[in-house]
Coordinates of C-alpha atoms in Angstrom, one line a residue:
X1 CA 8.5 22.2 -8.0
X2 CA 5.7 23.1 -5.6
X3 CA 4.4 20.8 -3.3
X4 CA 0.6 21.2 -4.6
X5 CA 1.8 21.4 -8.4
X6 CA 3.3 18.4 -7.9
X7 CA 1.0 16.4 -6.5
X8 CA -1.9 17.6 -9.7
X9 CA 0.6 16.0 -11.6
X10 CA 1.4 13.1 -9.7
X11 CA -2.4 12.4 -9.0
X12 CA -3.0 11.0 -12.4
X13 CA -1.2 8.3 -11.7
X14 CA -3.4 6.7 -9.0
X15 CA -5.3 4.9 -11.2
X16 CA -2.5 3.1 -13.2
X17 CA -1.3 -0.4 -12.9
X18 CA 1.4 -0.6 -10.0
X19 CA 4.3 -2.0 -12.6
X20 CA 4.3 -2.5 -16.5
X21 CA 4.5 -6.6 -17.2
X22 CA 8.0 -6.9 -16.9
X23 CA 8.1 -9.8 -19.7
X24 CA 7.9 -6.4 -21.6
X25 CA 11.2 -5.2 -20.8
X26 CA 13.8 -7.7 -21.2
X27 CA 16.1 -6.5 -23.5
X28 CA 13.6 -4.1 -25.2
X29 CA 14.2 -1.0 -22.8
X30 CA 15.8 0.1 -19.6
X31 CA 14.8 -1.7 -16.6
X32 CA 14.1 0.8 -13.9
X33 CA 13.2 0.5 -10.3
X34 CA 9.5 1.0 -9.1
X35 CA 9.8 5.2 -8.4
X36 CA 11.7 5.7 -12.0
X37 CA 14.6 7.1 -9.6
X38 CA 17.1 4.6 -10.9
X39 CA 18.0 2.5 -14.0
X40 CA 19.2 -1.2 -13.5
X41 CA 23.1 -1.2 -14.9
X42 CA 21.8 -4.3 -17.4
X43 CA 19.0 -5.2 -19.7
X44 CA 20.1 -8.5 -19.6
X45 CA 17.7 -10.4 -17.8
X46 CA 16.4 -14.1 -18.1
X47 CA 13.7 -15.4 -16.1
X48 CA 13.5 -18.6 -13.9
X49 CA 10.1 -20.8 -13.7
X50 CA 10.8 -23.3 -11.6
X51 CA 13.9 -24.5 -8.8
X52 CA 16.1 -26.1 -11.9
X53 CA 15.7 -23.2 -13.9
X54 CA 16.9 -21.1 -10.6
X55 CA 19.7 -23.6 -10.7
X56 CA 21.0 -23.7 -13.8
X57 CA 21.3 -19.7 -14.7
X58 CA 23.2 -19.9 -11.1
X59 CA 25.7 -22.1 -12.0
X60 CA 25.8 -20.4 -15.6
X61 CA 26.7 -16.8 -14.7
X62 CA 29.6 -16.2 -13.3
X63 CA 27.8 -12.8 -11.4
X64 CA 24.4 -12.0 -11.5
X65 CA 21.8 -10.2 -8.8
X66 CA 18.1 -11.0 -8.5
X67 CA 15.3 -8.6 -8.8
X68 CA 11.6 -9.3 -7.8
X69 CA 9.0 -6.5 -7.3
X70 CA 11.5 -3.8 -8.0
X71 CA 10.5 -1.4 -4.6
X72 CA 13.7 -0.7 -3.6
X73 CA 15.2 2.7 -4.1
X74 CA 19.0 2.5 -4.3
X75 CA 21.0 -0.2 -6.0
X76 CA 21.1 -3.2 -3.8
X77 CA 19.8 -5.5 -6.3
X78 CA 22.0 -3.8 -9.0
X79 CA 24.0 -5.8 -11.4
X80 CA 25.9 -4.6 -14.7
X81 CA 26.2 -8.2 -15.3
X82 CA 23.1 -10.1 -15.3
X83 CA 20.1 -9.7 -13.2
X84 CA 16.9 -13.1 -13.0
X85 CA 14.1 -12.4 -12.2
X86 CA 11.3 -15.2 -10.5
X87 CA 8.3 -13.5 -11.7
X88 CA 6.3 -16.7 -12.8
X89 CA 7.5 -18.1 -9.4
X90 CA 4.5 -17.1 -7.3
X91 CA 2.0 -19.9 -6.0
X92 CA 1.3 -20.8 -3.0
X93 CA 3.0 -25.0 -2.7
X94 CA 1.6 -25.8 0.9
X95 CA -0.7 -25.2 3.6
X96 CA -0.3 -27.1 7.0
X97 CA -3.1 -26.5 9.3
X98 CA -1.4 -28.7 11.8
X99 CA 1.6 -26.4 12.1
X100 CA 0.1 -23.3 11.2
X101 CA 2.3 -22.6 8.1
X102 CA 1.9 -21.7 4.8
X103 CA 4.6 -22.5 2.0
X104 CA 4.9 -20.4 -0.9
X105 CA 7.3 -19.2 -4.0
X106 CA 9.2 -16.4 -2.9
X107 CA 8.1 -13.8 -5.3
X108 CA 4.7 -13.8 -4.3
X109 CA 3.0 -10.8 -3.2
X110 CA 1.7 -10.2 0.0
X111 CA -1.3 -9.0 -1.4
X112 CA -1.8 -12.5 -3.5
X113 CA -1.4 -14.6 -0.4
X114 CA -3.3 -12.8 1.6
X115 CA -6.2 -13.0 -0.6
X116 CA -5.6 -16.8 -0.4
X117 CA -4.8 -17.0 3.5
X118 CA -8.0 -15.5 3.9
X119 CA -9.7 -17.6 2.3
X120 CA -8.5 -20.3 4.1
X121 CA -9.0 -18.9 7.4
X122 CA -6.1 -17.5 8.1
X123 CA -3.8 -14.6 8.6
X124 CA -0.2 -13.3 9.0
X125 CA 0.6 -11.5 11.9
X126 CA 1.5 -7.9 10.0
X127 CA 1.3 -6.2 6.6
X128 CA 3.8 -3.6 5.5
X129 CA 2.1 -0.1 3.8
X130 CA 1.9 -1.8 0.3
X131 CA 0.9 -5.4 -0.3
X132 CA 2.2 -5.3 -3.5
X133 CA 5.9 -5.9 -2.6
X134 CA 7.1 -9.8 -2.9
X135 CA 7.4 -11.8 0.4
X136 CA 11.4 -12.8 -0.5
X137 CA 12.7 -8.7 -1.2
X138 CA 10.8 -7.8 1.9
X139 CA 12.3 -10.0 4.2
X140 CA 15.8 -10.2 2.7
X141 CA 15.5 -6.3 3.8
X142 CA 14.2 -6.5 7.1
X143 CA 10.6 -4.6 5.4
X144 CA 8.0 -4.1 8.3
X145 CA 4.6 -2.5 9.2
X146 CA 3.5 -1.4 12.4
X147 CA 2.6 -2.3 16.1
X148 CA 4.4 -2.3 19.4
X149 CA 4.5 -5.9 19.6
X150 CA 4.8 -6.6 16.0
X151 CA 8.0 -7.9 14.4
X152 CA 9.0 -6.9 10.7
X153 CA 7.7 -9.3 8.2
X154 CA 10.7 -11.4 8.4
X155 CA 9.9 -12.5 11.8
X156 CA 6.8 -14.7 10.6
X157 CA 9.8 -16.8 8.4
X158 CA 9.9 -20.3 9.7
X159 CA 12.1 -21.9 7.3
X160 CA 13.7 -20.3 3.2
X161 CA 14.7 -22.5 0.4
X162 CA 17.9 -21.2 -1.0
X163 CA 20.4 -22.0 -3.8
X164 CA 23.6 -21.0 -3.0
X165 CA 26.3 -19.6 -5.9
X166 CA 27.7 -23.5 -6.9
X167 CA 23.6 -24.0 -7.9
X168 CA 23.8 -26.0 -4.2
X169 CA 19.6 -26.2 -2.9
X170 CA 20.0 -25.7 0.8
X171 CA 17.4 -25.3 3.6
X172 CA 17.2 -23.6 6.8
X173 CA 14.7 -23.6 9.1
X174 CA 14.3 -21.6 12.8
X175 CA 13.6 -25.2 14.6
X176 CA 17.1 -26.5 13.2
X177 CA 19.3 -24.2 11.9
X178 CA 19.6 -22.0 15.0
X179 CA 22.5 -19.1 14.1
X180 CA 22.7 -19.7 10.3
X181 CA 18.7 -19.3 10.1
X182 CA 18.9 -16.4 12.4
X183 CA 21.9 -15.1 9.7
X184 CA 20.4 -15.9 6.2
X185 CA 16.6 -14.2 7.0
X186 CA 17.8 -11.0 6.8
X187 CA 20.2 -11.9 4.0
X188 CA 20.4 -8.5 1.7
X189 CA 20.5 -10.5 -1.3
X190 CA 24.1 -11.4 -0.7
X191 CA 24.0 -15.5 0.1
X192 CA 22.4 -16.7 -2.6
X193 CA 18.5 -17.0 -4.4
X194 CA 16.1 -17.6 -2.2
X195 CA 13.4 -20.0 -4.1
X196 CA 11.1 -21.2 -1.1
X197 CA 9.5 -19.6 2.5
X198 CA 7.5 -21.0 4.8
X199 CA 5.3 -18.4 7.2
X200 CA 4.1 -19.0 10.0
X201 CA 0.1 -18.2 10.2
X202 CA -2.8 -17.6 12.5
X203 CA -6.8 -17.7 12.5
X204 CA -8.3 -14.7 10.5
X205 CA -9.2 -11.7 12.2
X206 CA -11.3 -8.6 11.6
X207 CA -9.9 -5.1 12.3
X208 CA -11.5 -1.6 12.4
X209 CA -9.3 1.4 11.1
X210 CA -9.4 4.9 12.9
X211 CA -8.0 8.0 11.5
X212 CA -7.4 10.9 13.8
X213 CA -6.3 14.8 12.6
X214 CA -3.6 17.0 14.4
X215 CA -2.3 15.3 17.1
X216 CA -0.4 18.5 19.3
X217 CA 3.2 17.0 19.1
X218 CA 3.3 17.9 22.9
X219 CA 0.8 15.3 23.6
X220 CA 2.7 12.7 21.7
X221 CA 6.0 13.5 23.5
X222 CA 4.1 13.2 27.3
X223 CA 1.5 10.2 26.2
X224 CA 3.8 8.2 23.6
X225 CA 3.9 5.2 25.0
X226 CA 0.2 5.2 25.8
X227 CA -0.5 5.9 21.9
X228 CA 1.6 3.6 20.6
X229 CA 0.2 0.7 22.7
X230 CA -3.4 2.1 21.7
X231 CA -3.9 -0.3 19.0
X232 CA -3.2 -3.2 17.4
X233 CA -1.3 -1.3 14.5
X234 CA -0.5 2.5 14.6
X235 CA 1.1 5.2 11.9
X236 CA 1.4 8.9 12.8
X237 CA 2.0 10.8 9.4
X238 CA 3.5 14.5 10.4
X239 CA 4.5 17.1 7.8
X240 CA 6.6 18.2 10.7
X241 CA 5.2 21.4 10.7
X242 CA 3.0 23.5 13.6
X243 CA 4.2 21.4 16.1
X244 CA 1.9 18.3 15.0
X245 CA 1.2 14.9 13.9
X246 CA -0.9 15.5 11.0
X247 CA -2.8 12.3 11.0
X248 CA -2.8 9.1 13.8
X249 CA -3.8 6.0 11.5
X250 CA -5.1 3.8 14.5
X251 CA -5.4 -0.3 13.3
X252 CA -7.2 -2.5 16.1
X253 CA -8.2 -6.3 15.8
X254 CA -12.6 -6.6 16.1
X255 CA -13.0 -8.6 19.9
X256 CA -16.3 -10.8 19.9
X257 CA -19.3 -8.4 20.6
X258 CA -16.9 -4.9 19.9
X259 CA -19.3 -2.8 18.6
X260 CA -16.5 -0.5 17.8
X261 CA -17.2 3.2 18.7
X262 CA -14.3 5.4 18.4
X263 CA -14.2 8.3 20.9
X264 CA -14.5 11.7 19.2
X265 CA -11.0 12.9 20.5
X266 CA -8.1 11.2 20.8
X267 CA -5.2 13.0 23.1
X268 CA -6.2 16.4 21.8
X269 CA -6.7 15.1 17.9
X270 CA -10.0 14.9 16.3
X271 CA -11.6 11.7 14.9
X272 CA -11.7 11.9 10.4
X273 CA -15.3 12.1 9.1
X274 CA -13.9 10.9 5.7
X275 CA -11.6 8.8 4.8
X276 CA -7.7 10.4 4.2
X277 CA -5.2 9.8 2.2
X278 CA -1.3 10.1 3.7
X279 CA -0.6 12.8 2.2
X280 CA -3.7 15.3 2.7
X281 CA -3.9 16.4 -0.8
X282 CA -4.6 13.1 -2.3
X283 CA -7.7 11.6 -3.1
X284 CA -8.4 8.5 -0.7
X285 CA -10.4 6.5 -3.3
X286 CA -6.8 3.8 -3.4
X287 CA -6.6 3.9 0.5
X288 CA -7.4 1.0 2.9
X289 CA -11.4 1.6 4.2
X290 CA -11.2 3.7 7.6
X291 CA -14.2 5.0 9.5
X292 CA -14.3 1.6 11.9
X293 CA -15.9 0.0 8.6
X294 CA -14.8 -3.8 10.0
X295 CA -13.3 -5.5 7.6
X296 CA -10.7 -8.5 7.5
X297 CA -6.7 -8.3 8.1
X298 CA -5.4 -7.9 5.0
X299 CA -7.9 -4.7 4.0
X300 CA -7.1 -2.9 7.4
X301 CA -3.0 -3.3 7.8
X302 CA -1.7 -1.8 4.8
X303 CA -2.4 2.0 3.9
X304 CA -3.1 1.3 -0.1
X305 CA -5.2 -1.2 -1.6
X306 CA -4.6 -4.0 -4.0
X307 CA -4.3 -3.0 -7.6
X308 CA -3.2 0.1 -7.5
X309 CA -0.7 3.0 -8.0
X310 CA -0.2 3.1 -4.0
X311 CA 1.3 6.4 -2.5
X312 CA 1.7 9.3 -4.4
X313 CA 3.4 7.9 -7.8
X314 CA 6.7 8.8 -8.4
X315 CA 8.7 9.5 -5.0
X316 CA 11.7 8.9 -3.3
X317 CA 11.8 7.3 0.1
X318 CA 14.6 7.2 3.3
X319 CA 14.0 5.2 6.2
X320 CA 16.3 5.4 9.5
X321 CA 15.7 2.8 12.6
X322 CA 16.4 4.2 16.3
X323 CA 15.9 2.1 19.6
X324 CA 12.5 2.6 20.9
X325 CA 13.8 4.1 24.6
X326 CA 14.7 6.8 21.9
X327 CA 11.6 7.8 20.7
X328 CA 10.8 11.1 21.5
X329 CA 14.2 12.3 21.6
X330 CA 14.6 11.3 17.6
X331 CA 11.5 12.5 16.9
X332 CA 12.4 15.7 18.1
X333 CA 15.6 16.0 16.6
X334 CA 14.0 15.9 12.9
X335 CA 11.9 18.1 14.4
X336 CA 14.0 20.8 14.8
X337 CA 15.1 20.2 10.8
X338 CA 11.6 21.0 10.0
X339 CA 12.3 23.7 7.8
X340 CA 15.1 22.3 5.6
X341 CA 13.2 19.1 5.2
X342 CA 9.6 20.6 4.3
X343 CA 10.8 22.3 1.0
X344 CA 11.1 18.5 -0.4
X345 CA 8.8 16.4 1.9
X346 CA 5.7 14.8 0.6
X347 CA 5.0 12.9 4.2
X348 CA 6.7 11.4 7.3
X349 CA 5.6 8.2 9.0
X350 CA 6.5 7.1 12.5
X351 CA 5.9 3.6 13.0
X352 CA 7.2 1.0 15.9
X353 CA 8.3 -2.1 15.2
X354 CA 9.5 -5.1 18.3
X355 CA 12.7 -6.9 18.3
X356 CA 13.9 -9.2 16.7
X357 CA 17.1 -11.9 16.0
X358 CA 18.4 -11.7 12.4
X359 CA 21.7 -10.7 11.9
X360 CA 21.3 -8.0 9.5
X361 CA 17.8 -6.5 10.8
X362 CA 17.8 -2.7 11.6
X363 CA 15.6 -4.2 14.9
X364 CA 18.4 -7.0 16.2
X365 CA 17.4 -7.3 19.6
X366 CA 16.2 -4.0 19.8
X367 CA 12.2 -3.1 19.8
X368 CA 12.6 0.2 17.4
X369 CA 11.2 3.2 15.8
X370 CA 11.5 3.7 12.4
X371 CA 11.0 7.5 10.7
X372 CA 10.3 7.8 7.3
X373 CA 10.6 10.1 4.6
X374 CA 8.8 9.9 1.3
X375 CA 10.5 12.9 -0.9
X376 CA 9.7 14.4 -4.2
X377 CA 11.6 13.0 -6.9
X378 CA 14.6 15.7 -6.4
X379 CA 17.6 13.8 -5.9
X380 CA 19.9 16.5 -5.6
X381 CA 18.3 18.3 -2.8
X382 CA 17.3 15.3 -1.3
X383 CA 21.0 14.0 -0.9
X384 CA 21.6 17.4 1.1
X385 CA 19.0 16.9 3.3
X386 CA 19.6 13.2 4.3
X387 CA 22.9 13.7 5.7
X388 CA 21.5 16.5 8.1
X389 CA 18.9 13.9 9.6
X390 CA 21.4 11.4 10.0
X391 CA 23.8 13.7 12.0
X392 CA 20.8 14.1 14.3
X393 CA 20.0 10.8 14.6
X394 CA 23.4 9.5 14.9
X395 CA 23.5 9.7 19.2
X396 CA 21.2 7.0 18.9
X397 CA 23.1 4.7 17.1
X398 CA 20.7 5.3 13.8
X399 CA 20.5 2.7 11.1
X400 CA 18.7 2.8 7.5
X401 CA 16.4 0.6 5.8
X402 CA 18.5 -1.7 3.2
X403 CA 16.2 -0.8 0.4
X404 CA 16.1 3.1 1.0
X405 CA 18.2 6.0 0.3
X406 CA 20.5 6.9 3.0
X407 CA 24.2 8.8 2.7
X408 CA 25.4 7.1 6.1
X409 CA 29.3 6.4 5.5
X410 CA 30.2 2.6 5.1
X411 CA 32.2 2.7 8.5
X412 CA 29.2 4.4 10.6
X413 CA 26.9 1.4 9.3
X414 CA 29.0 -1.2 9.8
X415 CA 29.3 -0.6 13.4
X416 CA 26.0 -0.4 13.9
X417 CA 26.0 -4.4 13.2
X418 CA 27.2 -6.1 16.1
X419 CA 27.6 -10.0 14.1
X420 CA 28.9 -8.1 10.6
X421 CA 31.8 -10.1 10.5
X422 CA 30.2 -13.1 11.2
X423 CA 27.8 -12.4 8.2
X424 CA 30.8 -12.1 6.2
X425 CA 32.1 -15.2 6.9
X426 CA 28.6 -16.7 6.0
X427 CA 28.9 -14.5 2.7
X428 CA 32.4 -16.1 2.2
X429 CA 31.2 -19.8 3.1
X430 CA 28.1 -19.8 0.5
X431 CA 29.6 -17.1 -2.0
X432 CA 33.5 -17.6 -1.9
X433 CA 33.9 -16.3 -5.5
X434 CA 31.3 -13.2 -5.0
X435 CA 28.9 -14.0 -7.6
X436 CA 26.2 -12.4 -5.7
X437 CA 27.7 -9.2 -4.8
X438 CA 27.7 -5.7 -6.2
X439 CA 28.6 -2.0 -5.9
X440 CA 26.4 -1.5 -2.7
X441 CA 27.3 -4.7 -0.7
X442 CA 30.7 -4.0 -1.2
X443 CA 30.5 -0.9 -0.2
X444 CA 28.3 -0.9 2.6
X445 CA 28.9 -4.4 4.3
X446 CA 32.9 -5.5 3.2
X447 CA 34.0 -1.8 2.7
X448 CA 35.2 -2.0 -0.8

């Protein structure tokens, strides 16, 4: 299908809820992923409401895999067992002023608690490009926005309730737990159920949102430092064609007494007169305000509002990590693949990402560039492509997101995790019998 046929039919989705109530589809119909790309190996599906609830169907199943918010796009939350779901677990239990924390159920939304933070006077210190992904999936996968100095969401996690697979409760905290925290953030679904997070906060802020059009990809590989340190936030959505960044999405914080006046040109690219969606051919009406309109955190850092269908409905996605001191080099390298990956390409985003300490993270203790690709629901042609990209990346030591397609072999990825086989002996110690495993851990962590 053409690009522009595609997205006519794609566009009438915009206005739809993000996910059908998914009360409605235990054990009435197949339980599919968010992008339709996949069906769940099991309708059976019970849901927990509170901590002895979470405990009891733990102990009761002898395998079983959680799902919350259903954005992942391959089968690590896969079971053809039974799958639980914590939908109703979603308030917020405690806010501390004192310590600047906030403690809430694990499948809220970012969206929800951002709302409430807010309101409150207070922030987190990043978004990802949806707020309607649940604060436990996105940090069990290492999920991230954007910024220079910003670590992925996980890095705000100051302490996680979990149950482990004997129905155990056991907390960890980054004050008192010092390796096994820094192992269970980033813990792919494969210790236990994580039931409880504490975040760590900060006062409320107000942020302008810039959008900039064709950025010459020569400028970007002489000034790339400079733009990426240009604001608070920053996404560069390419096409990766005519040797340009399509648009530079430019986040920044409001100082006191900013009256916020965007130059007209911004290293060769021109400043938006209307807002834009991602993917030019898209109506903007479900994007985040841009323009400078100042408006608070949680309105500026993600690209899609609240509410609704956010990108460009039904998609696939890929996401592959490289050290930031390889920036331009990877970027050029998918360059060069331009014309095999345009025929299936709905939009690439560059985004930057600081270091972090958890085991698993594509970003252990390496600040990082992460490409992605959101495809058009062709499977077939996009499992041709992805191999080609990785081949490219692969001098730099590439890695893919946990909860995105990739065709990396199990051997290449494992190497790429310096403390795997300590995470397997944490997988061992709090899962010996494997309740919580499936097809893709054991393949792409213990090689099975």
């Amino acid at each position: 299908m053409k690009k522009r046929d595609f997205l006519k039919l794609s566009s009438t989705l915009l206005a739809t809820p993000v996910l059908p109530p998914l009360a409605n589809l235990i054990a009435v119909e197949k339980i599919k992923n968010w992008a339709g790309n996949f069906e769940f190996s099991t309708t059976r599906l019970e849901q927990a409401k509170s901590l002895q609830q979470v405990q009891k169907l733990v102990k009761g199943y002898g395998k079983m895999k959680v799902i919350g918010t259903r954005h992942c796009f391959n089968r690590i939350a896969d079971s053809p067992d039974q799958l639980i779901s914590l939908v109703e677990m979603k308030q917020v239990l405690a806010l501390d002023t004192k310590a600047k924390t906030v403690t809430v159920d694990a499948n809220m939304k970012y969206g929800d608690l951002a709302t409430y933070l807010n309101n409150k006077g207070f922030a987190l210190h990043n978004l990802a490009s949806l707020p309607h992904i649940s604060i436990a999936g996105a940090c069990a996968t290492a999920t991230h926005g954007s910024g220079i100095k910003n670590g992925n969401l996980a890095t705000a996690v100051a302490a996680m309730e979990i149950v482990l697979a004997n129905g155990e409760v056991r907390t960890l905290s980054r004050t008192k737990d010092g390796e096994a925290f820094r192992a269970a953030v980033v813990h792919l679904g494969g210790l236990g159920v994580v039931t409880k997070i504490t975040l760590d906060i900060q006062p409320t802020f107000m942020m302008r949102q810039y959008v900039y059009e064709n950025l010459p990809l020569e400028e970007l590989k002489n000034h790339f430092e400079a733009i990426e340190s240009s604001a608070y936030s920053v996404s560069l959505f390419t096409d990766w064609q005519k040797k340009r960044i399509n648009e530079v999405w430019l986040k920044k914080r409001v100082g006191p007494g900013e009256k916020g006046d965007a130059k007209p040109e911004f290293y060769g690219a021109k400043l938006a007169t209307k807002n834009l969606h991602p993917i030019a051919e898209l109506s903007a009406v479900n994007c985040t305000e841009q323009l400078g309109v100042p408006g608070p955190w949680y309105e500026r850092l993600p690209h899609f509002r609240m509410g609704f269908t956010p990108s460009s409905g039904k998609e696939l996605q890929s996401e592959f990590f490289v050290p930031y001191r390889n920036a331009i080099e990877a970027i050029l390298a998918v360059e060069r693949l331009r014309d095999y990956i345009s025929p299936h390409l709905l939009i690439s985003e560059i985004r930057t990402i600081d270091a972090d300490d958890f085991w698993m993270s594509p970003c252990y203790k390496q600040p990082s560039m992460a490409i992605h690709f959101t495809w058009k629901p062709d499977w077939p042609s996009v499992r041709k492509v992805l191999p080609m990209i990785e081949r490219e990346l692969a001098p730099f030591k590439v890695r893919p997101h946990w909860g995105k397609l990739f065709t990396l072999a199990p051997a290449q990825l494992q190497s790429r995790y310096e403390k795997l086989p300590e995470f397997k002996q944490l997988m061992a110690e709090y899962d010996p019998k494997g309740k919580f495993r499936n097809e893709f851990l054991n393949t792409n962590l213990l090689g099975r």
